[in-house]
Amino acid sequence: MSMYGRDPWGGSLEINAADSATDDDRSRNLNDLDRAALSRPLDETQQSWLLGPAEQKKKKKYVDLGCIIVSRKIFVWTVGSIAAAALLVGLITVIVEAVPRHRHNHTPADNYTLALHKALMFFNAQKSGKLPKHNNVSWRGSSCLSDGKGKQGSFYKDLVGGYYDAGDAIKFHFPASFAMTMLSWSVIEYSAKYEAAGELNHVKEIIKWGADYFLKTFNSSSDTINTMVAQVGTGDTSGGSTTPNDHYCWMRPEDIDYERLVTECSHCSDLAAEMAAALASASIVFKDNKAYSQKLVHGARTLFQFARDQRGRYSERGSEAAIFYNSTSYWDEFVWGGAWLYYATGNNSYLQLATNPGIAKHAGAFWGGPDYGVLSWDNKLAGTQLLLSRLRLFLSPGYPYEEILRTFHNQTSIIMCSYLPIFTKFNRTRGGLIELNHGRPQPLQYVVNAAFLATLYSDYLEAADTPGWYCGPNFYSTDMLRDFAKTQIDYILGKNPRKMSYVVGFGNHYPKHVHHRGASIPKNKIRYNCKGGWKWRDTTKPNPNTLVGAMVAGPDRHDGFRDVRTNYNYTEPTIAGNAGLVAALVALSGDKTTGIDKNTIFSAVPPMFPTPPPPPAPWRP
């Protein structure tokens, strides 16, 4: 009899049953059958003679550990493994200790980042109204909590909040709006750098403090308005006036007890358009907070319409603003405000206005002049041209905007050429500071704005894969712009003939007699009245409070500087100046490869060209 099994190599395997087992095997099999057949249990004796001797199992050895008993073999293996592991760890430790160490510390923050932290603190010291708990300026407190209150039938309920302009306690809305626009622009372009410096939330809180206040200065819930607030507080001391006000008195803002007048205006195109720019740019900063962003956009639209409908300069007709912040024109604010509203809304009507050749001509876009290319709280043309060059570089909208955008782009290139040392448009001091205001006092506010524009244009070109730009027949790399910006900011931070930092609290040598009422009067629980504070104004002692981050007005044309409190042309800081400083510092800070944020500013702008149609459905027979 044969059976067929499966050959594991693929063929059939023949098995002969007769030969399948040896005699010994058969004997063992029968033995097993006999055992299985036993039906009753056997005692030990029976088992011994019937079944043969039982198998002697090897006796296991155990180790009693007290709580458990384990096999000796397992115990030995476990202890041995632990000992081997300990030996290996010890050997590795010895090797690691013996190898020379290369410490990989975090790269220390650069000077621009260190200065940025301080420059932002200045805005905390300038806050008016009820201060937040985390304001971090120990010698400041809540102040001017009655601003704008008590006037019946007014379009505003209160004017508490906002920022003091400089060393006094006046709230000038024109330069304050420009300051907030500059801060917003810097956040839109360099949010990643703010984040890296740990200052993004801080700078956004600073912008919101300003924007919330601006919404109080007009009827922001209405679609149309016919008046707004231009200023809170007064400072005119001409004619020997002794009426207590924000310039005649020298008091801490927390101690002010005199009446603070509110100045309204109904023909203030420059102010309204600038504030529209501030709210529109802030709406992009806060685009993730949809309700708040839309509130800011609505306010910006209302203000811009007011600016266009009721033409006039806010500082004309002998107003006090003409003394301190005189506006020379409102046409540049029309282009500036229109550009920001276009980015904030995507509405082409604003772009059409911002690129209108007639308005651009009135704003001075097609002629030079001594102050051409100088960005300031009064003249936004240079900033606007760069802002709209951005549109051409990255979106290229084409007809009908291309011609004017190309002109703006060319003008921006010429302005950048004028900043370079090889050209003689602007003089420089012996120490290397560019004289954008031609040797007049308070130069630094203009310098920081130019440094920001130069760095930003450099980053625009880098993002557009363009290595440089032409000045006439000569080609210059983007590094030239960054080098210009660095030399100017380095001068401000202490690389100058006097080896003095013009940013308070930065470095070891900086102004100690800053023209600032709050910083010059000690917080000693004594309330000094209007004239009582004069002794602090006139003393030669340093300020008892350090106004951290304040950029003072700056040196003269000979690199000279007088650290005297009463000479505001040297020692007074402003929020407009510090906003430009913050923008320049964040642009230069950190890693150059971080660059700008190309897309956020365009988040509300619809696609320039129609979406291509979807592909046809697949053909089916």
mmCIF file with all atom_site columns, C-alpha atoms in Angstrom, residues 328 332 335 357 359-376 378-389 404-420 423-427 434-438 440 446 449-450 453 484:
data_model
loop_
_atom_site.group_PDB
_atom_site.id
_atom_site.type_symbol
_atom_site.label_atom_id
_atom_site.label_alt_id
_atom_site.label_comp_id
_atom_site.label_asym_id
_atom_site.label_entity_id
_atom_site.label_seq_id
_atom_site.pdbx_PDB_ins_code
_atom_site.Cartn_x
_atom_site.Cartn_y
_atom_site.Cartn_z
_atom_site.occupancy
_atom_site.B_iso_or_equiv
_atom_site.pdbx_formal_charge
_atom_site.auth_seq_id
_atom_site.auth_comp_id
_atom_site.auth_asym_id
_atom_site.auth_atom_id
_atom_site.pdbx_PDB_model_num
ATOM 1  C CA . THR A 1 328 ? 1.660  121.811 3.372   1.00 0.00 ? 328 THR A CA 1
ATOM 2  C CA . ASP A 1 332 ? -0.180 113.329 -0.961  1.00 0.00 ? 332 ASP A CA 1
ATOM 3  C CA . VAL A 1 335 ? -2.763 109.098 -2.873  1.00 0.00 ? 335 VAL A CA 1
ATOM 4  C CA . PRO A 1 357 ? -2.219 111.355 -12.865 1.00 0.00 ? 357 PRO A CA 1
ATOM 5  C CA . ILE A 1 359 ? -3.861 113.903 -8.199  1.00 0.00 ? 359 ILE A CA 1
ATOM 6  C CA . ALA A 1 360 ? -0.306 112.553 -8.469  1.00 0.00 ? 360 ALA A CA 1
ATOM 7  C CA . LYS A 1 361 ? 0.769  115.769 -10.170 1.00 0.00 ? 361 LYS A CA 1
ATOM 8  C CA . HIS A 1 362 ? -0.764 117.908 -7.399  1.00 0.00 ? 362 HIS A CA 1
ATOM 9  C CA . ALA A 1 363 ? 1.062  115.685 -4.862  1.00 0.00 ? 363 ALA A CA 1
ATOM 10 C CA . GLY A 1 364 ? 4.369  116.533 -6.553  1.00 0.00 ? 364 GLY A CA 1
ATOM 11 C CA . ALA A 1 365 ? 5.056  113.139 -8.127  1.00 0.00 ? 365 ALA A CA 1
ATOM 12 C CA . PHE A 1 366 ? 6.498  114.549 -11.356 1.00 0.00 ? 366 PHE A CA 1
ATOM 13 C CA . TRP A 1 367 ? 8.884  117.196 -10.097 1.00 0.00 ? 367 TRP A CA 1
ATOM 14 C CA . GLY A 1 368 ? 11.884 117.320 -7.798  1.00 0.00 ? 368 GLY A CA 1
ATOM 15 C CA . GLY A 1 369 ? 12.358 120.045 -5.249  1.00 0.00 ? 369 GLY A CA 1
ATOM 16 C CA . PRO A 1 370 ? 14.689 120.031 -2.241  1.00 0.00 ? 370 PRO A CA 1
ATOM 17 C CA . ASP A 1 371 ? 12.477 117.774 -0.105  1.00 0.00 ? 371 ASP A CA 1
ATOM 18 C CA . TYR A 1 372 ? 11.561 115.306 -2.838  1.00 0.00 ? 372 TYR A CA 1
ATOM 19 C CA . GLY A 1 373 ? 12.011 111.746 -1.611  1.00 0.00 ? 373 GLY A CA 1
ATOM 20 C CA . VAL A 1 374 ? 11.797 112.658 2.077   1.00 0.00 ? 374 VAL A CA 1
ATOM 21 C CA . LEU A 1 375 ? 9.085  110.688 3.870   1.00 0.00 ? 375 LEU A CA 1
ATOM 22 C CA . SER A 1 376 ? 7.635  112.436 6.924   1.00 0.00 ? 376 SER A CA 1
ATOM 23 C CA . ASP A 1 378 ? 3.793  115.945 6.417   1.00 0.00 ? 378 ASP A CA 1
ATOM 24 C CA . ASN A 1 379 ? 4.756  114.359 3.086   1.00 0.00 ? 379 ASN A CA 1
ATOM 25 C CA . LYS A 1 380 ? 3.813  110.756 2.296   1.00 0.00 ? 380 LYS A CA 1
ATOM 26 C CA . LEU A 1 381 ? 4.627  110.824 -1.420  1.00 0.00 ? 381 LEU A CA 1
ATOM 27 C CA . ALA A 1 382 ? 7.853  108.788 -1.221  1.00 0.00 ? 382 ALA A CA 1
ATOM 28 C CA . GLY A 1 383 ? 6.088  106.141 0.882   1.00 0.00 ? 383 GLY A CA 1
ATOM 29 C CA . THR A 1 384 ? 3.122  106.015 -1.473  1.00 0.00 ? 384 THR A CA 1
ATOM 30 C CA . GLN A 1 385 ? 5.278  105.571 -4.554  1.00 0.00 ? 385 GLN A CA 1
ATOM 31 C CA . LEU A 1 386 ? 7.041  102.627 -2.935  1.00 0.00 ? 386 LEU A CA 1
ATOM 32 C CA . LEU A 1 387 ? 3.742  101.189 -1.701  1.00 0.00 ? 387 LEU A CA 1
ATOM 33 C CA . LEU A 1 388 ? 2.313  101.248 -5.235  1.00 0.00 ? 388 LEU A CA 1
ATOM 34 C CA . SER A 1 389 ? 5.568  99.995  -6.789  1.00 0.00 ? 389 SER A CA 1
ATOM 35 C CA . ILE A 1 404 ? 1.400  105.514 -13.763 1.00 0.00 ? 404 ILE A CA 1
ATOM 36 C CA . LEU A 1 405 ? 2.677  102.544 -11.736 1.00 0.00 ? 405 LEU A CA 1
ATOM 37 C CA . ARG A 1 406 ? 5.774  102.404 -13.947 1.00 0.00 ? 406 ARG A CA 1
ATOM 38 C CA . THR A 1 407 ? 6.269  106.120 -13.310 1.00 0.00 ? 407 THR A CA 1
ATOM 39 C CA . PHE A 1 408 ? 5.964  105.592 -9.543  1.00 0.00 ? 408 PHE A CA 1
ATOM 40 C CA . HIS A 1 409 ? 8.410  102.694 -9.789  1.00 0.00 ? 409 HIS A CA 1
ATOM 41 C CA . ASN A 1 410 ? 10.918 104.800 -11.709 1.00 0.00 ? 410 ASN A CA 1
ATOM 42 C CA . GLN A 1 411 ? 10.537 107.654 -9.231  1.00 0.00 ? 411 GLN A CA 1
ATOM 43 C CA . THR A 1 412 ? 11.144 105.220 -6.353  1.00 0.00 ? 412 THR A CA 1
ATOM 44 C CA . SER A 1 413 ? 14.336 104.055 -8.052  1.00 0.00 ? 413 SER A CA 1
ATOM 45 C CA . ILE A 1 414 ? 15.508 107.682 -8.385  1.00 0.00 ? 414 ILE A CA 1
ATOM 46 C CA . ILE A 1 415 ? 14.748 108.341 -4.701  1.00 0.00 ? 415 ILE A CA 1
ATOM 47 C CA . MET A 1 416 ? 16.783 105.270 -3.737  1.00 0.00 ? 416 MET A CA 1
ATOM 48 C CA . CYS A 1 417 ? 19.672 106.572 -5.868  1.00 0.00 ? 417 CYS A CA 1
ATOM 49 C CA . SER A 1 418 ? 19.511 109.898 -4.011  1.00 0.00 ? 418 SER A CA 1
ATOM 50 C CA . TYR A 1 419 ? 20.122 108.090 -0.700  1.00 0.00 ? 419 TYR A CA 1
ATOM 51 C CA . LEU A 1 420 ? 23.439 106.618 -1.870  1.00 0.00 ? 420 LEU A CA 1
ATOM 52 C CA . PHE A 1 423 ? 25.157 111.010 -5.306  1.00 0.00 ? 423 PHE A CA 1
ATOM 53 C CA . THR A 1 424 ? 25.028 114.562 -3.995  1.00 0.00 ? 424 THR A CA 1
ATOM 54 C CA . LYS A 1 425 ? 21.288 115.184 -3.721  1.00 0.00 ? 425 LYS A CA 1
ATOM 55 C CA . PHE A 1 426 ? 21.650 115.289 0.075   1.00 0.00 ? 426 PHE A CA 1
ATOM 56 C CA . ASN A 1 427 ? 24.659 116.378 2.093   1.00 0.00 ? 427 ASN A CA 1
ATOM 57 C CA . ILE A 1 434 ? 22.411 112.050 5.749   1.00 0.00 ? 434 ILE A CA 1
ATOM 58 C CA . GLU A 1 435 ? 20.883 115.544 5.950   1.00 0.00 ? 435 GLU A CA 1
ATOM 59 C CA . LEU A 1 436 ? 17.424 114.899 4.527   1.00 0.00 ? 436 LEU A CA 1
ATOM 60 C CA . ASN A 1 437 ? 16.127 118.127 6.068   1.00 0.00 ? 437 ASN A CA 1
ATOM 61 C CA . HIS A 1 438 ? 19.150 120.082 4.819   1.00 0.00 ? 438 HIS A CA 1
ATOM 62 C CA . ARG A 1 440 ? 17.565 122.003 9.909   1.00 0.00 ? 440 ARG A CA 1
ATOM 63 C CA . TYR A 1 446 ? 13.554 111.770 8.506   1.00 0.00 ? 446 TYR A CA 1
ATOM 64 C CA . ASN A 1 449 ? 11.999 106.772 7.549   1.00 0.00 ? 449 ASN A CA 1
ATOM 65 C CA . ALA A 1 450 ? 14.525 106.734 4.706   1.00 0.00 ? 450 ALA A CA 1
ATOM 66 C CA . LEU A 1 453 ? 12.132 102.689 2.764   1.00 0.00 ? 453 LEU A CA 1
ATOM 67 C CA . PHE A 1 484 ? 22.911 102.772 3.523   1.00 0.00 ? 484 PHE A CA 1
#
